Coordinates of C-alpha atoms and ligand atoms in Angstrom, one line a residue:
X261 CA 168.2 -7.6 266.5
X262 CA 167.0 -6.5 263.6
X263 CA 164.0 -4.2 262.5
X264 CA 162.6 -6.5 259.5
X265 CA 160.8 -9.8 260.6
X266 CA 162.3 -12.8 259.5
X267 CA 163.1 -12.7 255.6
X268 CA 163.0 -15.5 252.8
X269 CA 165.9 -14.7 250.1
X270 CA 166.8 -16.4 247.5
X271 CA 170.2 -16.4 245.7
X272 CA 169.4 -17.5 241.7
X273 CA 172.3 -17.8 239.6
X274 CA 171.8 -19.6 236.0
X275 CA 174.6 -22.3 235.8
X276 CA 176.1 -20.3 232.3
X277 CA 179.5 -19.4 233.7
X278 CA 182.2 -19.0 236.4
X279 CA 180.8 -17.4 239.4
X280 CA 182.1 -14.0 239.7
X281 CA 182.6 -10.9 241.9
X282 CA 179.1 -9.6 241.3
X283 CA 177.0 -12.9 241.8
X284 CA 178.9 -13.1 245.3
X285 CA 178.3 -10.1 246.5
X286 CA 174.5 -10.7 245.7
X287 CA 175.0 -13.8 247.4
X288 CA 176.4 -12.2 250.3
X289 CA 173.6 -9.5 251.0
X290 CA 171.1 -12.4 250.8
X291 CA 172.7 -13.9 253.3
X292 CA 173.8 -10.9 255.5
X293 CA 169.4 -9.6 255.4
X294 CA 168.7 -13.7 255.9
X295 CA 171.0 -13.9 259.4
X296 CA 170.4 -10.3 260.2
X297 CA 166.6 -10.9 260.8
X298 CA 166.8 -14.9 261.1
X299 CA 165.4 -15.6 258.3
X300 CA 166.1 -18.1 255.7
X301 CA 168.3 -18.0 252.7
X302 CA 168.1 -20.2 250.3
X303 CA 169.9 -21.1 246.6
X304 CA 168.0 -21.8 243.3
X305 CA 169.7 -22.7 240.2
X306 CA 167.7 -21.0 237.5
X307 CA 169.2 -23.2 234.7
X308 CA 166.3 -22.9 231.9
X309 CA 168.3 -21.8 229.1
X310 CA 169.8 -24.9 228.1
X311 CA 171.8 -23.1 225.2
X312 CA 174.0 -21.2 227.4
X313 CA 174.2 -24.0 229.8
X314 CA 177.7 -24.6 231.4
X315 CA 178.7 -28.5 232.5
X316 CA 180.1 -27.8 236.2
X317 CA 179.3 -24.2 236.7
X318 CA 176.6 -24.9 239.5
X319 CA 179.4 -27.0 241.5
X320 CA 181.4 -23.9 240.9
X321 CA 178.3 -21.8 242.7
X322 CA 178.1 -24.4 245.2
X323 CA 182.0 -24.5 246.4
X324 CA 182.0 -20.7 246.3
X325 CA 179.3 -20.2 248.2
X326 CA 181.0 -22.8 250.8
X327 CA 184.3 -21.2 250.6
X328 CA 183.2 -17.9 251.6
X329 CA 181.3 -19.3 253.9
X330 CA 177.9 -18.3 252.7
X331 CA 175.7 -21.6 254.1
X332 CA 172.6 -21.4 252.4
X333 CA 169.2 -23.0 254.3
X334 CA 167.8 -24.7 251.3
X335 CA 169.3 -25.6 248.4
X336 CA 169.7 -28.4 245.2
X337 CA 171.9 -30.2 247.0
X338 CA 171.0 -30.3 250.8
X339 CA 166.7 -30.0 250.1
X340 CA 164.2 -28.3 252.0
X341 CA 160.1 -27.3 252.1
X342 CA 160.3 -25.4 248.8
X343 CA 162.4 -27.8 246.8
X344 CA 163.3 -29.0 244.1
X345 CA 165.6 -26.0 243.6
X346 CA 166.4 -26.9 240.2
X347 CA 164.2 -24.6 237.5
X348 CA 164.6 -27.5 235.4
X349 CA 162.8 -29.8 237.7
X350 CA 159.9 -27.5 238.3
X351 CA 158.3 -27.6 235.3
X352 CA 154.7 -28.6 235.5
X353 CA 154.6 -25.8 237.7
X354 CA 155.6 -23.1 235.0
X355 CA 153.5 -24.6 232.6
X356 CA 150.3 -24.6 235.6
X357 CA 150.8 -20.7 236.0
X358 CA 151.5 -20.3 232.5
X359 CA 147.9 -21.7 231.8
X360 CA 146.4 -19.7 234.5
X361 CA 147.4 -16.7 232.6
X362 CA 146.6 -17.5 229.2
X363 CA 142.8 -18.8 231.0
X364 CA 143.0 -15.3 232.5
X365 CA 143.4 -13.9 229.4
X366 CA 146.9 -12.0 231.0
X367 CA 149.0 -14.4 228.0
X368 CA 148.1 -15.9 224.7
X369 CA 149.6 -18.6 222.7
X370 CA 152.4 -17.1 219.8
X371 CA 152.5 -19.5 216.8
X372 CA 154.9 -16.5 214.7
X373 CA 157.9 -18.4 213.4
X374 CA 161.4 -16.9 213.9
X375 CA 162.0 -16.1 210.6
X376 CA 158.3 -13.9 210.3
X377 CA 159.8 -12.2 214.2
X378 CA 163.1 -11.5 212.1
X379 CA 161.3 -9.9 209.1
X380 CA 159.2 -8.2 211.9
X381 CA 162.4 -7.1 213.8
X382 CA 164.4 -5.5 210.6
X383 CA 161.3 -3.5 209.4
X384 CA 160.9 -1.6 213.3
X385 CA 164.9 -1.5 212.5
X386 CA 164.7 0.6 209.3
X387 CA 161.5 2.5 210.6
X388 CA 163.7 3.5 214.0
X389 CA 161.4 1.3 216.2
X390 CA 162.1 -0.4 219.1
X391 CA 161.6 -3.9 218.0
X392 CA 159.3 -5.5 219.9
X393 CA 156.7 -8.1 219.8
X394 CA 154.1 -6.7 216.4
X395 CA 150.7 -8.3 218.6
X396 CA 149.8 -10.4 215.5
X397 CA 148.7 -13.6 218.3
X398 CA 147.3 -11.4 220.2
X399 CA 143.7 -11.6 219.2
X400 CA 143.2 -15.4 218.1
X401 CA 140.4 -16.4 220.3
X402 CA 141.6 -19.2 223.1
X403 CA 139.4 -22.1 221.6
X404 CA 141.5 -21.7 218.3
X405 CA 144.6 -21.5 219.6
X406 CA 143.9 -24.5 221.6
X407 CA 142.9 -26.2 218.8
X408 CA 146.3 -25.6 217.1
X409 CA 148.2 -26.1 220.4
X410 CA 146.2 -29.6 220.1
X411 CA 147.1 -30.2 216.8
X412 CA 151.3 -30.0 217.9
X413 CA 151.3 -26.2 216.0
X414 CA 154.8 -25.3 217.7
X415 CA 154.1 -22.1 220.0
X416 CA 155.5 -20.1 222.8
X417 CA 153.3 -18.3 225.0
X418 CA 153.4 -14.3 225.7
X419 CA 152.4 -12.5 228.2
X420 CA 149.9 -9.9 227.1
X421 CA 151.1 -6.5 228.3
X422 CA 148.6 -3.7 229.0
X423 CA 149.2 -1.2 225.8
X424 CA 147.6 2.0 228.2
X425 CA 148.7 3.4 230.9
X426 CA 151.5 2.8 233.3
X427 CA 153.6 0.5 235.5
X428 CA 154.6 1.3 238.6
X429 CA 157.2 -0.1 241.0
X430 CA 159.7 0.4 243.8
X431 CA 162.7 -0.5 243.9
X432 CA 164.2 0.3 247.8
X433 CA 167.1 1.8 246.7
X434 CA 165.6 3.5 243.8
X435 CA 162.8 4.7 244.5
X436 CA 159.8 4.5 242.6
X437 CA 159.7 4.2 238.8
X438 CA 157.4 4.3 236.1
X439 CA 157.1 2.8 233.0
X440 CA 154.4 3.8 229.9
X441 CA 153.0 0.5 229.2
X442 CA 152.9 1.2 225.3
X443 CA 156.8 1.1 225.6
X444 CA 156.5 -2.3 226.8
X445 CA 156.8 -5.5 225.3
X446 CA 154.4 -8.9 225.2
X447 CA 157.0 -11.0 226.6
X448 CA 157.8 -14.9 226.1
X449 CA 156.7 -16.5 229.1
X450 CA 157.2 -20.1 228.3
X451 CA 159.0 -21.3 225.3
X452 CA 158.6 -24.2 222.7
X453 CA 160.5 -26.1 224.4
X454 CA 158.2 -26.2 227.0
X455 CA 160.8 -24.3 229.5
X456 CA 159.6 -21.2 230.8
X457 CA 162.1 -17.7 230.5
X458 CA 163.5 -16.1 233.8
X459 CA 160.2 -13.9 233.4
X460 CA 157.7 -16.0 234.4
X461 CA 160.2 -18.9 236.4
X462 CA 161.8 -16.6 239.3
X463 CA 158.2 -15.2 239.5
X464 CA 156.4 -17.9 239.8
X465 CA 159.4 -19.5 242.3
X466 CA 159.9 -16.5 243.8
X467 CA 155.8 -16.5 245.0
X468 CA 156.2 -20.6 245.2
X469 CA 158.9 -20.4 247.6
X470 CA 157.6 -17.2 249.6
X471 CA 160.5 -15.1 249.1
X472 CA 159.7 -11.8 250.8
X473 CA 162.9 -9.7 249.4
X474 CA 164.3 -10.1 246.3
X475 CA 168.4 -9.0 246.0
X476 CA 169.2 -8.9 242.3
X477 CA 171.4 -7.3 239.5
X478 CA 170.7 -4.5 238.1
X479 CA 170.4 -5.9 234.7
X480 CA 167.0 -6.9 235.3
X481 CA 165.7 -3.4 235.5
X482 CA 164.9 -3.0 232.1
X483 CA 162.5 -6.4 232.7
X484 CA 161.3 -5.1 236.2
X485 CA 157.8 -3.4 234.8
X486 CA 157.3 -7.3 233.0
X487 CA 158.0 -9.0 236.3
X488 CA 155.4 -6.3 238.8
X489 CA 152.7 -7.5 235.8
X490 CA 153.4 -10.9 235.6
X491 CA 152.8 -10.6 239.5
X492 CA 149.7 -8.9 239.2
X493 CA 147.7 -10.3 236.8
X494 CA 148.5 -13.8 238.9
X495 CA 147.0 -11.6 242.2
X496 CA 150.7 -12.6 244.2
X497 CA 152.1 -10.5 247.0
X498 CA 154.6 -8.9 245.4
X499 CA 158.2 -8.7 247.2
X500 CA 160.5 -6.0 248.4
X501 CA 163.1 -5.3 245.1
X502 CA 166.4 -4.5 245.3
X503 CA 168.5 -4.2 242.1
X504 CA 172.2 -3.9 243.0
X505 CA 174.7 -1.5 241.6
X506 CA 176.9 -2.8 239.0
X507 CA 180.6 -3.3 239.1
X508 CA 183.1 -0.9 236.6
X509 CA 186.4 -2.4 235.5
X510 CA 189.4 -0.6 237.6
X511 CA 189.6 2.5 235.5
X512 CA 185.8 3.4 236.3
X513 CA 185.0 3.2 232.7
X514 CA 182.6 0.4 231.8
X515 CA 182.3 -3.2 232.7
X516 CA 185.2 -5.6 232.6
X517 CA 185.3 -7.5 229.3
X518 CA 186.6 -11.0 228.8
X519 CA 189.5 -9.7 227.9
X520 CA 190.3 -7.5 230.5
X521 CA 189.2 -10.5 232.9
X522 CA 192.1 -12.3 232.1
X523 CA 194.8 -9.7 232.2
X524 CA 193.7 -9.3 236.0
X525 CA 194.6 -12.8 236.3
X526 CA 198.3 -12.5 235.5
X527 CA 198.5 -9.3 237.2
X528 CA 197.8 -11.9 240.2
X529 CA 193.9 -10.9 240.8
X530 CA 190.5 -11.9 239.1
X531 CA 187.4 -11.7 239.2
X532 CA 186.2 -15.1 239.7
X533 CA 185.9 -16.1 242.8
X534 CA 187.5 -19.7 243.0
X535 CA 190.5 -17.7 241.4
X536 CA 190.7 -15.5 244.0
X537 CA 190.9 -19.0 246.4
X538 CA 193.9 -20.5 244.1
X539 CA 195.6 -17.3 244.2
X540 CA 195.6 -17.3 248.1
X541 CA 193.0 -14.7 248.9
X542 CA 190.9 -15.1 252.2
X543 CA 187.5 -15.8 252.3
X544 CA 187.4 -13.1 255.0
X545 CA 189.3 -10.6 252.4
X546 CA 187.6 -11.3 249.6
X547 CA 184.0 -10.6 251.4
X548 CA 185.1 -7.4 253.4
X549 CA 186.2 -5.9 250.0
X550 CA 183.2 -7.0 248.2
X551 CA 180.6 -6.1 250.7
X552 CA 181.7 -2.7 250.5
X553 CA 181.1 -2.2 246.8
X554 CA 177.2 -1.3 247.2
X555 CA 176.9 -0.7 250.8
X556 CA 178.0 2.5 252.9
X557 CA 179.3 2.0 256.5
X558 CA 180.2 4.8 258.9
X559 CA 183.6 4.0 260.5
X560 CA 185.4 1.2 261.0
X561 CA 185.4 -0.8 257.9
X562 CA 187.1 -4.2 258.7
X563 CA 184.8 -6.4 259.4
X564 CA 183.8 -10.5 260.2
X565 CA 181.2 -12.0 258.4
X566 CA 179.1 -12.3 261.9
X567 CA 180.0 -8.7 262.5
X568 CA 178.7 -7.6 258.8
X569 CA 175.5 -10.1 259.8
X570 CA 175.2 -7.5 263.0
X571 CA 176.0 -4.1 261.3
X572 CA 173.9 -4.7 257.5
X573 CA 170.9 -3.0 256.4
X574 CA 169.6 -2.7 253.0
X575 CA 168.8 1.0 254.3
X576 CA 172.5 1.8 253.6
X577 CA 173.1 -0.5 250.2
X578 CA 174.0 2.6 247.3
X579 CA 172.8 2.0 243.5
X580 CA 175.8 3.8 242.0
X581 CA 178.0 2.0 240.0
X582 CA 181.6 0.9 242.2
X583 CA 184.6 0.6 240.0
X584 CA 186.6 -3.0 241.2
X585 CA 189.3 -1.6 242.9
X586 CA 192.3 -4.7 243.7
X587 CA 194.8 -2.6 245.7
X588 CA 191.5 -2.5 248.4
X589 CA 191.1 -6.5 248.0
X590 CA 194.8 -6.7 249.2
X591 CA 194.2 -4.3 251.8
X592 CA 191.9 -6.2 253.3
X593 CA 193.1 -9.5 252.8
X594 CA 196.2 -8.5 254.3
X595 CA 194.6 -7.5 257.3
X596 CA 192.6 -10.2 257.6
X597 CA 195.6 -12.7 257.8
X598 CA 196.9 -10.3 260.7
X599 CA 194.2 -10.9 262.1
X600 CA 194.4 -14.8 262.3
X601 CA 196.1 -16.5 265.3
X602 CA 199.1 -18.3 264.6
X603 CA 197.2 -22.0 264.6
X604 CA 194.6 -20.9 262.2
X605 CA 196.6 -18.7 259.4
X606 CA 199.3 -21.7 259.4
X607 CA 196.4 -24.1 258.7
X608 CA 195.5 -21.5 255.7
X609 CA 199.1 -21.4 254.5
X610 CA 200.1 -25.3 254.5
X611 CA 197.9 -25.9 251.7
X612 CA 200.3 -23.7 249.5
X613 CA 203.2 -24.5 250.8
X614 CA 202.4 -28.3 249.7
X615 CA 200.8 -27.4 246.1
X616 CA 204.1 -25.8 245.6
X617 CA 205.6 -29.0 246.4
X618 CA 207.4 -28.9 250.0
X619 CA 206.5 -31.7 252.8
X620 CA 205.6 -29.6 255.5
X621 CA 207.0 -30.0 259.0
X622 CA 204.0 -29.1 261.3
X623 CA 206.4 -28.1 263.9
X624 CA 208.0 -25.6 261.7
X625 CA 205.4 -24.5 260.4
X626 CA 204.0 -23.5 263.3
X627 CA 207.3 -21.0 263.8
X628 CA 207.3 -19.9 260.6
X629 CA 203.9 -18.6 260.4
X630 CA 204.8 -15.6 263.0
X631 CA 207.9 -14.9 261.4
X632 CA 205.7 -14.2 257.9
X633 CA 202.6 -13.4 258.8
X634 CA 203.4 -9.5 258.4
X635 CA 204.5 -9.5 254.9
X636 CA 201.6 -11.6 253.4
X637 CA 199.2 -10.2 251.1
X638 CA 198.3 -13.1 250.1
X639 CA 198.5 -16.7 251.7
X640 CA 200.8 -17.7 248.3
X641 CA 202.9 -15.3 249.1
X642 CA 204.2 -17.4 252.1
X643 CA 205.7 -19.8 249.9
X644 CA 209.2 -16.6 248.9
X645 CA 209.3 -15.8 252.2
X646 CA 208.8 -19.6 253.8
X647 CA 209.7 -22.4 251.4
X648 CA 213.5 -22.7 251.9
X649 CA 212.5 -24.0 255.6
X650 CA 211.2 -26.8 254.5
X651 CA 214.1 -27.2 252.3
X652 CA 216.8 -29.8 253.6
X653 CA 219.9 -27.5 251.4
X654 CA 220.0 -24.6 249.9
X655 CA 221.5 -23.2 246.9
X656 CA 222.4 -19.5 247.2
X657 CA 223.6 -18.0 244.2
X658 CA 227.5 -16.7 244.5
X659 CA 226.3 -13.2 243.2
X660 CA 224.1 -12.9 246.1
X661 CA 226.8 -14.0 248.4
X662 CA 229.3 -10.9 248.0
X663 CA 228.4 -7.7 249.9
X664 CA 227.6 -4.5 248.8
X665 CA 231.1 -2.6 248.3
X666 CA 232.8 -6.2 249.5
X667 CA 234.8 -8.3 247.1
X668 CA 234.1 -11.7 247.2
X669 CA 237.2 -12.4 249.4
X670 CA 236.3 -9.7 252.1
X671 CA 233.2 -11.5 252.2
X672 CA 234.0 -14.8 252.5
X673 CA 236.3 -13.8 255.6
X674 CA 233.0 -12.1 257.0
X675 CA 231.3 -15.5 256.4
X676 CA 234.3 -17.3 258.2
X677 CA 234.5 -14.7 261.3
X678 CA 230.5 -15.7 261.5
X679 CA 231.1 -19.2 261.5
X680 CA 233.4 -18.7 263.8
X681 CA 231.5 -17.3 266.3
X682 CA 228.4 -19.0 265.7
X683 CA 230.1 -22.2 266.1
X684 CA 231.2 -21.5 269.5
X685 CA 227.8 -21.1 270.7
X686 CA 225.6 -23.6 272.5
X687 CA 223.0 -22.9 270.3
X688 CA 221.5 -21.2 267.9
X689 CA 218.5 -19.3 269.6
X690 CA 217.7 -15.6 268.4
X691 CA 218.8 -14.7 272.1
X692 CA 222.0 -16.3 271.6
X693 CA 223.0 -15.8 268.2
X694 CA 222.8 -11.7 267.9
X695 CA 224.8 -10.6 270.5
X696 CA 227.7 -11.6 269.2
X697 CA 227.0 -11.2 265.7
X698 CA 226.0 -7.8 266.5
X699 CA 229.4 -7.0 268.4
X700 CA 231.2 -8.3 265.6
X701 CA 229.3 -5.4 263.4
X702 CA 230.4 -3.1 265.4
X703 CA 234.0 -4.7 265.8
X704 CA 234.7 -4.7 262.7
X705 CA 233.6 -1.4 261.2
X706 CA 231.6 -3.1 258.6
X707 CA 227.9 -2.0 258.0
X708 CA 225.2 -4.3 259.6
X709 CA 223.3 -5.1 256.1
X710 CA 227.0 -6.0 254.4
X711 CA 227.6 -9.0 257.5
X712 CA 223.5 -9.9 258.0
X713 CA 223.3 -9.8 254.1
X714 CA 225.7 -12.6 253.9
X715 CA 224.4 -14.5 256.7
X716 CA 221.0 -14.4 255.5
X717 CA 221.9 -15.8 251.9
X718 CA 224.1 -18.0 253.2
X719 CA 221.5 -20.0 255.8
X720 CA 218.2 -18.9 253.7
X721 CA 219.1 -19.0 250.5
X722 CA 217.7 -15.8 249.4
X723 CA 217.7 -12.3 249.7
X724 CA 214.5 -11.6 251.5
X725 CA 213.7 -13.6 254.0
X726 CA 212.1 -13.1 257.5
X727 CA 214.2 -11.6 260.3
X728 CA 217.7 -13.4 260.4
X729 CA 218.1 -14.6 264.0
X730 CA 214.1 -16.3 264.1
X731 CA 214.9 -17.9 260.8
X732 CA 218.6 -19.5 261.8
X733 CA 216.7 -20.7 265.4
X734 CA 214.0 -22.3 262.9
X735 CA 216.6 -23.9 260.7
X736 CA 218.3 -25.3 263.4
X737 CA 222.3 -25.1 264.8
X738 CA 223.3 -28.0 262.7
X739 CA 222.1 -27.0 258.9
X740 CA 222.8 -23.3 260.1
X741 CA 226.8 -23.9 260.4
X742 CA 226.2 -26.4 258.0
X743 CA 225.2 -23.8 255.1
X744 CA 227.7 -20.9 256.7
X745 CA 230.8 -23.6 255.5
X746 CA 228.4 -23.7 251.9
X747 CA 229.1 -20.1 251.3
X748 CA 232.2 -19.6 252.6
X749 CA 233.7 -22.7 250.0
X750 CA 231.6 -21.0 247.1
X751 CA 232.9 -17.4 248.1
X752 CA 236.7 -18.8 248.1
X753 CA 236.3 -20.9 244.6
X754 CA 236.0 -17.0 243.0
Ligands
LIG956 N1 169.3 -16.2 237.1 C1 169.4 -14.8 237.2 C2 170.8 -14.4 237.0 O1 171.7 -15.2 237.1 C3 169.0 -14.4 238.6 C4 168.5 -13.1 238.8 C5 167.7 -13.0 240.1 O2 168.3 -13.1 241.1 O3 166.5 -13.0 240.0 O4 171.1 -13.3 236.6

């Protein structure tokens, strides 16, 4: 199936936000390399910074994941081998490696307060440094540090960076890169809280939990050369790295600010990936767009989730930067609805249809969902084109009732001359009704749009609707000749 053995990946999101485009399609690599080569994907909430914490945003990971169908193997919330999967539950085992290092003399105990790292940090400002750490810890021998660590001396510990040298590391798609290791800084490890940084916690999870690849932003490259040391001096394997292209806002220029962010949502798109569910994008849509920001297939680019499962490799995933390009997302959700049999894109649409407030009729829903299916970009979109059949009246406004180049007394006779004939019929079915309708057209020297137009106000209330004939067998003889008699009394009070 697949060249690679069986993989271990790990999606890590922190908990600080909504869960976006980007942290999906990380998500869905993981998973697409787990299935691929039957391995085992797994999610870990990285949730150690407590300041930028967010109340309800790993329920928001959690549902996302589930609505696009990314079923993760282990996890905070179903368990497994590696658990907990929690950072914030994990943390004697931070604070275990943590010692190891300092004992290996690979970290050192950093009793500098924040304001001395401020004064430290303006003077490499002025001098056109790079601020980083100034070493002053560095050399207090382990027994004395201990002996202030004892004492409650409030500390962080730092990793102690080699200052000759170089760092090496390969990213897959990258390449190798190198790093001086005098441009590098002595990293905080663990903090005085006692709660480690993502440096040394997705390390040290990443080694406890045996993940073999890791699938991750691209923001963490400037941190990658801290990450292959932290790896080292601890003597781990260390895994395959992949650090994924970043997404542009439409234009191609730069990333999408907050601001921006929300102006995609009243244009009817976003970025967030629960938004995309309100606003009636597919699960199946929103994936096939986003699995193509980052990877490179030959031809046919539709695709299932399985068939993604059967076609990925991370030989073909591309590190430049993809601009987030909506008109593609409805693209492809559009196709995917077309896709859908009848059964399973009305069981998509009925949720709409009732958040906008209509009791839907099963029965008709079930007709309706043919009749719409081809002019949905999204599944909200069936609620123009469908909600007046759940309606029991409608209210068609007179305006819309008169014909081009018809005043509204030619048109209400064309309303009468339809009611006519359609009330002389046994019923109302498509195969009935147009026939005659049609022969009138051509009776009466009027243009097809000027009599349907009427008709189609008239029994649907609205201009656009789906095709005339299907809709009136839908709506039924009764409310049909029932809403004809409407018009014709509004088109003769004008
Ligand atoms: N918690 C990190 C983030 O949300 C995860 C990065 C990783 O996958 O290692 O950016």
């Amino acid at each position: 199936m697949s060249d690679l053995p069986p993989v271990r990946v790990r999606f890590a999101p922190s908990p600080t936000g909504r869960m976006h485009l980007g942290s999906a399609r990380t998500a869905l690599y993981c998973y697409l390399l787990a299935r691929r080569t039957a391995g085992t994907f797994i999610l870990r909430i990285e949730d150690t910074d407590r300041k930028r914490y967010v109340e309800g945003a790993e329920q928001e990971l959690i549902d996302g994941l589930h609505w696009l169908g990314l079923n993760y193997d282990e996890g905070p919330d179903i368990g497994g081998p590696s658990g907990p999967y929690r950072q914030t539950e994990r943390r004697a085992i931070y604070q275990k490696w943590a010692d190891k290092l300092v004992e290996d003399g690979h970290a050192f105990h950093c009793f500098c307060t924040a304001e001395r790292l401020e004064q430290v940090r303006q003077e490499q400002q002025k001098n056109k440094q790079n601020p980083r750490y100034d070493g002053t810890c560095r050399s207090i021998p382990l027994s004395e540090a201990k002996k202030r660590v004892a004492a409650g001396e409030k500390h962080v510990i730092r990793f102690k960076m080699p200052t000759e040298g170089e760092t090496r590391a390969v990213d897959v798609m990258r390449g190798e890169i190198t790093w001086q290791n005098k441009d590098l800084d002595d990293t905080v490890l663990l903090k005085s809280d006692g709660l480690p940084t993502y440096h040394l916690a997705a390390m040290t999870d990443d080694y406890e939990m045996r993940i073999t690849h890791v699938i991750r932003g691209s923001e963490w490259l400037s941190t990658f050369p801290v990450h292959v040391n932290v790896i080292r001096a601890l003597g781990w394997p260390e895994p395959t790295w992949m650090h994924l292209s970043v997404f542009l806002k439409p234009s191609g220029k730069g990333k999408m600010s907050k601001r921006e962010a929300a102006d995609a949502i009243k244009d009817g798109h976003s970025i967030f990936v629960m938004d995309l569910k309100d606003l009636g994008y597919t699960p199946e849509g929103v994936l096939n767009w986003i699995v193509l920001m980052g990877w490179g297939v030959a031809e046919d680019d539709v695709m299932t989730l399985d068939q993604m499962v059967e076609r990925f490799s991370i030989n073909n995933l591309n590190p430049s930067p993809a601009a987030i390009n909506f008109t593609k997302l409805d693209h492809f959700n559009g196709t995917h609805i077309r896709l859908m049999s009848t059964e399973e894109l009305a069981g998509r649409i009925k949720p709409f249809f009732e958040r906008a407030g209509y009791s839907v009729d099963e029965g008709i829903l079930l007709k309706l969902t043919p009749l719409i299916r081809e002019r949905l970009v999204t599944l909200d979109d069936s609620i123009p084109f469908g909600g007046f059949f759940f309606q029991p009246t409608v209210s068609p406004a007179a305006a819309d009732l008169i014909a081009k180049d018809l005043t509204p007394a030619q048109s209400a006779e064309v309303a009468r001359r339809s009611l006519d004939i359609l009330s002389k019929l046994p019923d109302l079915s498509h195969a009935s009704a147009e026939p005659p309708m049609r022969q009138y057209v051509e009776e009466s020297g009027l243009q097809p749009n000027q009599v349907f137009g009427i008709l189609r106000v008239a029994v649907t209330g609205q201009k656009v609707s789906p095709p005339l004939f299907e809709s009136m067998e839908i709506i039924g003889r009764e409310k049909v000749l029932e809403r004809v008699q409407n018009a014709i009394k509004l088109l003769e009070s004008l």
